Amino acid sequence: NAGVTQTPKFRILKIGQSMTLQCTQDMNHNYMYWYRQDPGMGLKLIYYSVGAGITDKGEVPNGYNVSRSTTEDFPLRLELAAPSQTSVYFCASSYARGVYEQYFGPGTRLTVT
Amino acid sequence: DAKTTQPTSMDCAEGRAANLPCNHSTISGNEYVYWYRQIHSQGPQYIIHGLKNNETNEMASLIITEDRKSSTLILPHATLRDTAVYYCIVRVASRDDKIIFGKGTRLHILP
């Protein structure tokens, strides 16, 4: 199993541009999550999904959108990028909620200038 | 979720046991203790979790005090690859929305 994969690894955006961060997992996990991590800080949840067709907001959803059309994929869309969105973005998945651990991807480092 | 307190940083000699403490004095009866770690520039990695009994797996052991107000993660034979930030997290098992990571303990393994 490849686990959780994310593309791209790095990206530089200009202010106002848009992009989609891709996340795929091959573990047949129902639950998927998007986090951002600012330098020296902990992770903050952006959006999560408990299954195909179901998404919900986390702590910091503004400026982002998600969709979940399949179990495997959970893309994160940035519309009108702003410097405040400069961060490292991690996608994660888990088999079920609560007790079960979350598996994280390697991250996407995004810079908005 | 209950708040946790961890030391900012710790050192441990390679080959020795690394003992990472965590205080969670406001933990409630249905909250689990989780440990994750994050090696530099990588995504967080799950290590272990427990409710009230001590737990052991291939990576580490988790010792939870009888009153559940604190716990210790033990890496039995630390290697240089164990250098990372270690996060102690307390959360209800039924929560499905987020993990609050906090700032964790930066563990340095010394050669």
Short mmCIF file of C-alpha atoms in Angstrom, two decimals:
data_model
loop_
_atom_site.label_atom_id
_atom_site.label_comp_id
_atom_site.label_asym_id
_atom_site.label_seq_id
_atom_site.Cartn_x
_atom_site.Cartn_y
_atom_site.Cartn_z
CA ASN A 1 0.00 0.00 0.00
CA ALA A 2 1.19 3.50 -0.81
CA GLY A 3 -0.83 4.88 2.11
CA VAL A 4 -1.73 8.58 1.79
CA THR A 5 -0.19 10.40 -1.16
CA GLN A 6 -0.25 14.14 -1.81
CA THR A 7 0.64 16.21 -4.85
CA PRO A 8 2.34 18.53 -5.46
CA LYS A 9 5.12 18.51 -2.85
CA PHE A 10 5.87 22.21 -3.32
CA ARG A 11 4.06 25.09 -4.98
CA ILE A 12 4.44 28.85 -5.23
CA LEU A 13 1.29 30.84 -6.01
CA LYS A 14 0.75 34.49 -6.72
CA ILE A 15 -1.90 36.35 -4.74
CA GLY A 16 -5.32 35.78 -6.28
CA GLN A 17 -4.42 32.55 -8.09
CA SER A 18 -6.25 29.29 -7.44
CA MET A 19 -5.07 25.71 -7.18
CA THR A 20 -6.10 22.24 -6.08
CA LEU A 21 -4.08 20.12 -3.67
CA GLN A 22 -4.56 16.43 -4.40
CA CYS A 23 -4.87 13.70 -1.77
CA THR A 24 -5.37 9.99 -2.40
CA GLN A 25 -5.41 7.03 -0.03
CA ASP A 26 -5.43 3.33 -0.95
CA MET A 27 -6.39 1.90 2.45
CA ASN A 28 -10.15 2.05 1.86
CA HIS A 29 -10.51 4.48 4.76
CA ASN A 30 -13.84 6.23 5.15
CA TYR A 31 -12.55 9.24 7.06
CA MET A 32 -10.28 11.84 5.49
CA TYR A 33 -8.95 15.16 6.80
CA TRP A 34 -7.12 18.25 5.66
CA TYR A 35 -4.84 20.10 8.11
CA ARG A 36 -2.55 23.08 7.77
CA GLN A 37 0.58 23.67 9.82
CA ASP A 38 2.11 27.11 10.11
CA PRO A 39 5.80 27.41 11.07
CA GLY A 40 6.43 26.36 14.68
CA MET A 41 2.75 25.69 15.30
CA GLY A 42 0.51 22.67 15.68
CA LEU A 43 -1.89 21.39 13.05
CA LYS A 44 -5.27 22.98 12.46
CA LEU A 45 -8.13 21.14 10.81
CA ILE A 46 -9.49 22.74 7.64
CA TYR A 47 -12.11 20.23 6.42
CA TYR A 48 -12.92 16.61 6.95
CA SER A 49 -15.06 13.92 5.35
CA VAL A 50 -16.68 10.84 6.86
CA GLY A 51 -17.38 9.20 3.52
CA ALA A 52 -17.94 9.80 -0.18
CA GLY A 53 -20.33 12.68 -0.74
CA ILE A 54 -20.07 13.98 2.86
CA THR A 55 -17.82 16.84 3.96
CA ASP A 56 -17.77 19.19 6.93
CA LYS A 57 -15.88 22.24 8.13
CA GLY A 58 -13.07 22.14 10.66
CA GLU A 59 -11.45 24.98 12.60
CA VAL A 60 -10.19 27.11 9.69
CA PRO A 61 -12.31 26.48 6.54
CA ASN A 62 -12.40 30.03 5.14
CA GLY A 63 -10.71 30.35 1.76
CA TYR A 64 -10.88 26.62 1.03
CA ASN A 65 -13.29 24.14 -0.54
CA VAL A 66 -13.33 20.35 -0.68
CA SER A 67 -15.20 17.58 -2.44
CA ARG A 68 -15.34 13.83 -1.90
CA SER A 69 -16.70 12.05 -4.94
CA THR A 70 -14.85 8.78 -4.24
CA THR A 71 -13.58 6.98 -1.15
CA GLU A 72 -9.97 7.33 -2.33
CA ASP A 73 -9.74 11.03 -3.23
CA PHE A 74 -10.19 14.18 -1.16
CA PRO A 75 -8.93 17.27 -3.05
CA LEU A 76 -8.57 20.67 -1.36
CA ARG A 77 -9.28 23.74 -3.48
CA LEU A 78 -7.79 27.17 -2.74
CA GLU A 79 -9.67 30.02 -4.36
CA LEU A 80 -8.09 33.49 -4.55
CA ALA A 81 -4.87 32.60 -2.72
CA ALA A 82 -3.72 34.99 0.01
CA PRO A 83 -0.35 35.27 1.84
CA SER A 84 -2.09 34.01 5.00
CA GLN A 85 -2.50 30.65 3.27
CA THR A 86 1.25 30.12 3.13
CA SER A 87 1.62 26.91 5.10
CA VAL A 88 2.29 23.19 4.94
CA TYR A 89 -0.84 21.20 4.15
CA PHE A 90 -1.30 17.64 5.36
CA CYS A 91 -3.95 15.19 4.30
CA ALA A 92 -4.84 12.31 6.61
CA SER A 93 -7.17 9.34 6.66
CA SER A 94 -8.52 6.89 9.20
CA TYR A 95 -10.58 3.72 9.11
CA ALA A 96 -13.16 4.95 11.57
CA ARG A 97 -13.61 7.81 13.93
CA GLY A 98 -12.49 8.10 17.47
CA VAL A 99 -10.16 5.38 18.65
CA TYR A 100 -8.47 4.60 15.39
CA GLU A 101 -5.28 6.38 14.44
CA GLN A 102 -4.97 8.81 11.56
CA TYR A 103 -2.44 8.18 8.78
CA PHE A 104 -0.83 11.30 7.33
CA GLY A 105 0.53 12.11 3.91
CA PRO A 106 3.95 13.73 3.35
CA GLY A 107 2.53 17.23 2.99
CA THR A 108 2.40 20.03 0.42
CA ARG A 109 4.47 23.13 1.11
CA LEU A 110 2.63 26.15 -0.31
CA THR A 111 3.95 29.70 -0.57
CA VAL A 112 1.71 32.58 -1.63
CA THR A 113 3.53 35.75 -2.66
CA ASP B 1 -10.89 17.68 24.86
CA ALA B 2 -8.72 17.85 27.98
CA LYS B 3 -5.69 20.11 27.91
CA THR B 4 -2.23 18.54 28.05
CA THR B 5 1.09 19.86 29.35
CA GLN B 6 4.42 18.61 28.02
CA PRO B 7 8.02 19.79 28.44
CA THR B 8 9.19 21.92 25.54
CA SER B 9 12.27 19.82 24.85
CA MET B 10 14.25 16.83 26.12
CA ASP B 11 17.54 15.12 25.37
CA CYS B 12 18.24 11.40 25.45
CA ALA B 13 21.39 9.42 24.70
CA GLU B 14 21.22 7.00 21.81
CA GLY B 15 20.48 3.45 22.99
CA ARG B 16 18.91 4.58 26.24
CA ALA B 17 15.21 4.64 27.05
CA ALA B 18 13.48 7.94 26.31
CA ASN B 19 10.72 8.76 28.80
CA LEU B 20 8.39 11.54 27.68
CA PRO B 21 5.93 12.83 30.30
CA CYS B 22 2.51 14.35 29.77
CA ASN B 23 0.14 15.90 32.29
CA HIS B 24 -3.60 15.81 31.64
CA SER B 25 -5.10 16.56 35.04
CA THR B 26 -8.55 17.46 33.66
CA ILE B 27 -9.00 14.24 31.70
CA SER B 28 -12.48 12.77 31.86
CA GLY B 29 -13.47 9.13 32.07
CA ASN B 30 -14.21 8.62 28.37
CA GLU B 31 -11.10 10.34 27.02
CA TYR B 32 -8.22 8.39 25.53
CA VAL B 33 -4.54 9.35 25.61
CA TYR B 34 -2.89 9.34 22.18
CA TRP B 35 0.73 9.89 21.19
CA TYR B 36 1.87 11.04 17.77
CA ARG B 37 5.25 12.22 16.57
CA GLN B 38 6.39 14.42 13.72
CA ILE B 39 9.83 14.00 12.25
CA HIS B 40 11.12 17.15 10.60
CA SER B 41 9.33 18.00 7.33
CA GLN B 42 7.15 14.88 7.49
CA GLY B 43 3.52 14.27 8.37
CA PRO B 44 2.62 13.24 11.93
CA GLN B 45 2.89 9.53 12.73
CA TYR B 46 0.65 7.67 15.16
CA ILE B 47 2.56 5.89 17.93
CA ILE B 48 0.18 4.48 20.53
CA HIS B 49 -2.98 5.16 22.51
CA GLY B 50 -4.64 3.97 25.72
CA LEU B 51 -7.55 4.52 28.07
CA LYS B 52 -6.37 3.39 31.52
CA ASN B 53 -4.29 0.26 31.14
CA ASN B 54 -0.65 0.36 30.14
CA GLU B 55 -0.11 -0.37 26.46
CA THR B 56 2.83 -1.63 24.43
CA ASN B 57 3.40 -2.03 20.72
CA GLU B 58 6.39 -2.41 18.44
CA MET B 59 7.24 1.28 18.69
CA ALA B 60 6.71 2.23 22.32
CA SER B 61 5.07 1.70 25.69
CA LEU B 62 2.46 3.94 27.27
CA ILE B 63 2.22 4.13 31.06
CA ILE B 64 -0.90 5.84 32.45
CA THR B 65 -1.10 6.62 36.17
CA GLU B 66 -3.90 5.10 38.18
CA ASP B 67 -5.70 8.45 38.52
CA ARG B 68 -5.17 9.01 34.78
CA LYS B 69 -3.92 12.54 35.37
CA SER B 70 -0.58 11.89 33.71
CA SER B 71 1.13 9.48 31.36
CA THR B 72 4.59 8.61 30.06
CA LEU B 73 5.59 7.49 26.60
CA ILE B 74 8.62 5.21 26.66
CA LEU B 75 10.84 4.58 23.65
CA PRO B 76 12.86 1.63 24.98
CA HIS B 77 16.04 1.96 22.90
CA ALA B 78 16.14 5.40 21.32
CA THR B 79 17.91 5.85 17.99
CA LEU B 80 18.84 8.97 16.04
CA ARG B 81 15.77 8.38 13.87
CA ASP B 82 13.57 8.98 16.94
CA THR B 83 14.53 12.67 16.95
CA ALA B 84 11.15 14.38 16.47
CA VAL B 85 8.42 16.43 18.10
CA TYR B 86 6.19 14.20 20.22
CA TYR B 87 2.57 15.15 20.80
CA CYS B 88 0.41 13.94 23.67
CA ILE B 89 -3.27 14.27 22.83
CA VAL B 90 -6.32 13.57 24.93
CA ARG B 91 -9.63 13.16 23.19
CA VAL B 92 -12.97 11.47 23.39
CA ALA B 93 -13.16 8.29 21.34
CA SER B 94 -16.37 9.35 19.64
CA ARG B 95 -15.04 12.62 18.29
CA ASP B 96 -14.55 12.51 14.54
CA ASP B 97 -13.66 16.02 13.67
CA LYS B 98 -10.19 16.94 14.74
CA ILE B 99 -6.99 16.23 16.61
CA ILE B 100 -5.63 19.20 18.56
CA PHE B 101 -1.87 18.74 18.44
CA GLY B 102 -0.54 21.53 20.66
CA LYS B 103 3.21 22.25 20.70
CA GLY B 104 4.54 18.89 21.89
CA THR B 105 8.01 17.92 23.17
CA ARG B 106 11.01 18.25 20.92
CA LEU B 107 13.11 15.14 21.61
CA HIS B 108 16.79 15.23 20.66
CA ILE B 109 18.59 11.89 20.55
CA LEU B 110 22.29 12.45 21.19
CA PRO B 111 24.91 10.18 19.56
#
